[in-house]
Amino acid sequence: MITEETQELVDRGIMLPLMEEFYTIQGEGFHKGTAAYFIRIGGCDVGCHWCDVKESWDAGLHPPTHVGEIVENAVKYSKTIVVTGGEPLTWDMTMLTDNLKKQGCQIHIETSGAYPVTGTWDWICLSPKKIKLPEPDIYPIANELKVIIFNKHDFKFAEEQAAQVGEDCILYMQPEWSNRDKMIPLIVDYVMKNPRWKVSLQTHKYLNIP
């Protein structure tokens, strides 16, 4: 149970519910294979049934941590920072990104776009979800669109989302991990017929790293 004072600091983005932080190799999308420091922020109400980090959903399970401490830990390892969740845009990202920028960091975010964009980002990976669609403000600034393919209907959803992003946005289809054996052949066939799309895989799971 956190105090009202602490909750106010979280609401202002001065503290954030920190689930975990770790230095690893980016496994997905455009920057796969790149060493990066991951900051996983707790809290998400999007509720994807296939989410592989459901423990991130309840922000109350993760200790409110001052952004200064988060930044201090991060820059010990890397100047390439990935902010993920949970859904990080649940919270105001302004102070976190301002402080990372002061340290000369390149800052990436992985988000469903379900909340308005806050913070300053060098790379925005938009991974939209059907059950809580992105806010309109993120589409024109997304650098990559990563649609998770769980079933055949997701191809239609992917095209609906691709129609809203900018022309320079890189388009990825990624098989949902538990259904990958079934969906990978369909994705490969789709991308070959629609080559503006690319295939993204969760390579970190194949490499057995976080």
Short mmCIF file of C-alpha atoms in Angstrom, two decimals:
data_model
loop_
_atom_site.label_atom_id
_atom_site.label_comp_id
_atom_site.label_asym_id
_atom_site.label_seq_id
_atom_site.Cartn_x
_atom_site.Cartn_y
_atom_site.Cartn_z
CA MET A 1 0.00 0.00 0.00
CA ILE A 2 1.62 3.25 -1.10
CA THR A 3 1.00 6.63 0.46
CA GLU A 4 -0.99 9.41 -1.17
CA GLU A 5 2.22 11.42 -1.46
CA THR A 6 3.96 8.61 -3.35
CA GLN A 7 0.94 8.09 -5.60
CA GLU A 8 1.01 11.79 -6.48
CA LEU A 9 4.67 11.47 -7.50
CA VAL A 10 3.79 8.45 -9.67
CA ASP A 11 0.91 10.34 -11.26
CA ARG A 12 3.32 13.16 -12.13
CA GLY A 13 5.91 10.79 -13.57
CA ILE A 14 8.50 11.67 -10.93
CA MET A 15 8.35 8.07 -9.72
CA LEU A 16 7.33 5.07 -11.84
CA PRO A 17 6.23 1.53 -10.93
CA LEU A 18 9.40 -0.32 -11.94
CA MET A 19 8.86 -4.00 -12.69
CA GLU A 20 12.35 -4.85 -13.87
CA GLU A 21 15.40 -3.44 -15.63
CA PHE A 22 18.07 -5.40 -17.46
CA TYR A 23 20.79 -5.21 -20.09
CA THR A 24 20.24 -7.57 -23.01
CA ILE A 25 19.93 -7.89 -26.77
CA GLN A 26 16.85 -6.41 -28.46
CA GLY A 27 15.01 -9.41 -29.87
CA GLU A 28 12.28 -7.94 -32.05
CA GLY A 29 11.61 -5.52 -34.87
CA PHE A 30 13.96 -3.06 -36.55
CA HIS A 31 16.61 -2.99 -33.81
CA LYS A 32 16.85 -6.75 -33.25
CA GLY A 33 20.37 -7.85 -32.42
CA THR A 34 21.23 -4.51 -30.78
CA ALA A 35 22.49 -4.35 -27.20
CA ALA A 36 20.11 -2.24 -25.12
CA TYR A 37 19.06 -1.56 -21.55
CA PHE A 38 15.41 -2.39 -20.96
CA ILE A 39 13.22 -0.54 -18.46
CA ARG A 40 9.95 -2.40 -17.90
CA ILE A 41 7.27 -0.24 -16.31
CA GLY A 42 4.37 -1.89 -14.47
CA GLY A 43 0.73 -1.18 -15.20
CA CYS A 44 -1.44 -2.16 -18.17
CA ASP A 45 -5.20 -2.38 -18.67
CA VAL A 46 -5.12 -3.52 -22.30
CA GLY A 47 -5.40 -7.15 -21.23
CA CYS A 48 -4.18 -9.26 -24.17
CA HIS A 49 -5.00 -12.88 -23.34
CA TRP A 50 -1.71 -14.04 -24.88
CA CYS A 51 0.47 -11.50 -23.08
CA ASP A 52 3.74 -13.09 -21.91
CA VAL A 53 4.27 -10.61 -19.07
CA LYS A 54 0.87 -10.64 -17.33
CA GLU A 55 2.71 -10.00 -14.07
CA SER A 56 3.25 -6.46 -15.38
CA TRP A 57 -0.45 -5.61 -15.44
CA ASP A 58 -0.95 -4.67 -11.78
CA ALA A 59 1.11 -1.54 -11.15
CA GLY A 60 0.59 -1.97 -7.43
CA LEU A 61 2.86 -5.02 -7.44
CA HIS A 62 5.88 -3.01 -8.56
CA PRO A 63 7.74 -0.54 -6.36
CA PRO A 64 7.46 3.17 -7.19
CA THR A 65 11.00 4.16 -8.11
CA HIS A 66 12.36 7.67 -8.64
CA VAL A 67 13.25 8.33 -12.28
CA GLY A 68 16.67 9.62 -11.20
CA GLU A 69 17.49 6.19 -9.78
CA ILE A 70 16.19 4.46 -12.91
CA VAL A 71 18.35 6.66 -15.14
CA GLU A 72 21.42 6.27 -12.95
CA ASN A 73 21.16 2.48 -13.20
CA ALA A 74 20.50 2.51 -16.95
CA VAL A 75 23.44 4.61 -18.10
CA LYS A 76 25.89 2.32 -16.29
CA TYR A 77 25.17 -0.24 -19.00
CA SER A 78 24.11 1.45 -22.23
CA LYS A 79 23.14 4.65 -23.98
CA THR A 80 20.48 2.74 -25.93
CA ILE A 81 17.40 2.49 -23.74
CA VAL A 82 14.15 0.62 -24.42
CA VAL A 83 11.13 1.55 -22.32
CA THR A 84 8.48 -1.16 -22.31
CA GLY A 85 5.81 -2.63 -20.09
CA GLY A 86 3.12 -3.22 -19.24
CA GLU A 87 1.93 -0.16 -21.07
CA PRO A 88 4.46 2.60 -20.34
CA LEU A 89 2.25 5.40 -21.67
CA THR A 90 -0.12 4.72 -18.80
CA TRP A 91 2.24 7.09 -17.01
CA ASP A 92 3.77 10.46 -17.88
CA MET A 93 7.10 9.65 -19.51
CA THR A 94 8.31 13.27 -19.72
CA MET A 95 10.63 13.31 -16.74
CA LEU A 96 12.12 9.90 -17.48
CA THR A 97 12.96 10.75 -21.08
CA ASP A 98 14.18 14.27 -20.21
CA ASN A 99 16.66 12.80 -17.75
CA LEU A 100 17.79 10.08 -20.15
CA LYS A 101 18.30 12.71 -22.86
CA LYS A 102 20.50 14.73 -20.51
CA GLN A 103 22.73 11.64 -20.36
CA GLY A 104 22.93 11.46 -24.16
CA CYS A 105 20.76 8.38 -24.51
CA GLN A 106 18.89 7.10 -27.54
CA ILE A 107 15.43 6.22 -26.22
CA HIS A 108 13.04 3.70 -27.72
CA ILE A 109 9.52 2.85 -26.59
CA GLU A 110 7.40 -0.22 -27.18
CA THR A 111 3.74 0.68 -26.77
CA SER A 112 0.21 -0.27 -27.75
CA GLY A 113 -0.50 3.44 -28.16
CA ALA A 114 -3.57 3.09 -25.97
CA TYR A 115 -2.74 6.34 -24.13
CA PRO A 116 -1.57 9.75 -25.39
CA VAL A 117 2.14 10.05 -26.14
CA THR A 118 4.27 11.73 -23.48
CA GLY A 119 8.04 11.99 -23.43
CA THR A 120 10.67 12.46 -26.13
CA TRP A 121 11.48 9.41 -28.23
CA ASP A 122 14.08 8.53 -30.84
CA TRP A 123 12.18 5.43 -31.91
CA ILE A 124 8.53 4.49 -31.41
CA CYS A 125 7.48 0.89 -31.91
CA LEU A 126 3.69 0.85 -32.10
CA SER A 127 2.16 -2.55 -31.43
CA PRO A 128 -1.61 -1.94 -31.55
CA LYS A 129 -4.17 -4.18 -29.91
CA LYS A 130 -7.75 -4.71 -31.09
CA ILE A 131 -9.25 -4.56 -27.61
CA LYS A 132 -7.91 -1.04 -26.87
CA LEU A 133 -6.99 0.81 -30.04
CA PRO A 134 -4.21 3.41 -30.25
CA GLU A 135 -4.80 7.09 -29.67
CA PRO A 136 -4.74 8.98 -32.99
CA ASP A 137 -1.69 11.07 -32.07
CA ILE A 138 0.74 8.16 -32.28
CA TYR A 139 0.10 6.98 -35.84
CA PRO A 140 1.95 9.77 -37.70
CA ILE A 141 5.02 9.57 -35.43
CA ALA A 142 5.41 5.77 -35.20
CA ASN A 143 8.72 4.54 -36.65
CA GLU A 144 7.64 0.94 -36.82
CA LEU A 145 4.29 -0.83 -36.69
CA LYS A 146 4.48 -4.31 -35.18
CA VAL A 147 1.27 -6.31 -35.39
CA ILE A 148 1.06 -9.56 -33.47
CA ILE A 149 -0.53 -12.29 -35.57
CA PHE A 150 -2.50 -14.78 -33.47
CA ASN A 151 -5.16 -15.76 -35.98
CA LYS A 152 -6.17 -15.12 -39.59
CA HIS A 153 -8.32 -12.08 -38.71
CA ASP A 154 -5.17 -10.31 -37.52
CA PHE A 155 -4.04 -9.87 -41.14
CA LYS A 156 -7.08 -7.66 -41.76
CA PHE A 157 -6.39 -5.76 -38.55
CA ALA A 158 -2.77 -5.27 -39.61
CA GLU A 159 -3.83 -3.64 -42.88
CA GLU A 160 -6.32 -1.40 -41.07
CA GLN A 161 -3.53 -0.20 -38.78
CA ALA A 162 -1.00 0.19 -41.60
CA ALA A 163 -3.41 2.50 -43.40
CA GLN A 164 -3.08 5.00 -40.53
CA VAL A 165 0.69 5.26 -40.05
CA GLY A 166 3.09 7.47 -42.01
CA GLU A 167 4.56 6.31 -45.29
CA ASP A 168 8.03 5.90 -43.77
CA CYS A 169 6.80 3.66 -40.95
CA ILE A 170 8.30 0.15 -41.21
CA LEU A 171 5.65 -2.59 -41.15
CA TYR A 172 6.16 -5.85 -39.27
CA MET A 173 4.06 -8.93 -38.68
CA GLN A 174 5.13 -11.04 -35.71
CA PRO A 175 3.68 -14.45 -34.83
CA GLU A 176 2.27 -14.77 -31.34
CA TRP A 177 4.75 -17.07 -29.62
CA SER A 178 2.39 -19.84 -28.47
CA ASN A 179 0.80 -20.04 -31.94
CA ARG A 180 3.97 -19.53 -33.99
CA ASP A 181 4.10 -22.96 -35.62
CA LYS A 182 0.64 -22.43 -37.09
CA MET A 183 0.99 -18.75 -38.02
CA ILE A 184 4.56 -18.50 -39.36
CA PRO A 185 3.73 -20.23 -42.69
CA LEU A 186 0.73 -17.90 -43.14
CA ILE A 187 2.84 -14.83 -42.33
CA VAL A 188 5.60 -15.88 -44.71
CA ASP A 189 3.08 -16.40 -47.49
CA TYR A 190 1.40 -13.05 -46.75
CA VAL A 191 4.67 -11.10 -46.72
CA MET A 192 5.81 -12.69 -49.96
CA LYS A 193 2.56 -11.55 -51.58
CA ASN A 194 2.66 -8.15 -49.82
CA PRO A 195 6.38 -7.26 -49.63
CA ARG A 196 5.88 -3.87 -48.00
CA TRP A 197 5.52 -5.96 -44.83
CA LYS A 198 8.44 -7.64 -43.05
CA VAL A 199 8.56 -10.61 -40.69
CA SER A 200 9.53 -10.01 -37.06
CA LEU A 201 10.42 -12.91 -34.76
CA GLN A 202 11.05 -12.96 -31.02
CA THR A 203 14.67 -13.89 -31.54
CA HIS A 204 15.52 -13.42 -27.86
CA LYS A 205 13.33 -16.43 -27.08
CA TYR A 206 15.23 -18.53 -29.59
CA LEU A 207 18.49 -17.28 -28.04
CA ASN A 208 17.14 -17.99 -24.54
CA ILE A 209 17.89 -14.51 -23.22
CA PRO A 210 15.59 -12.00 -21.45
#
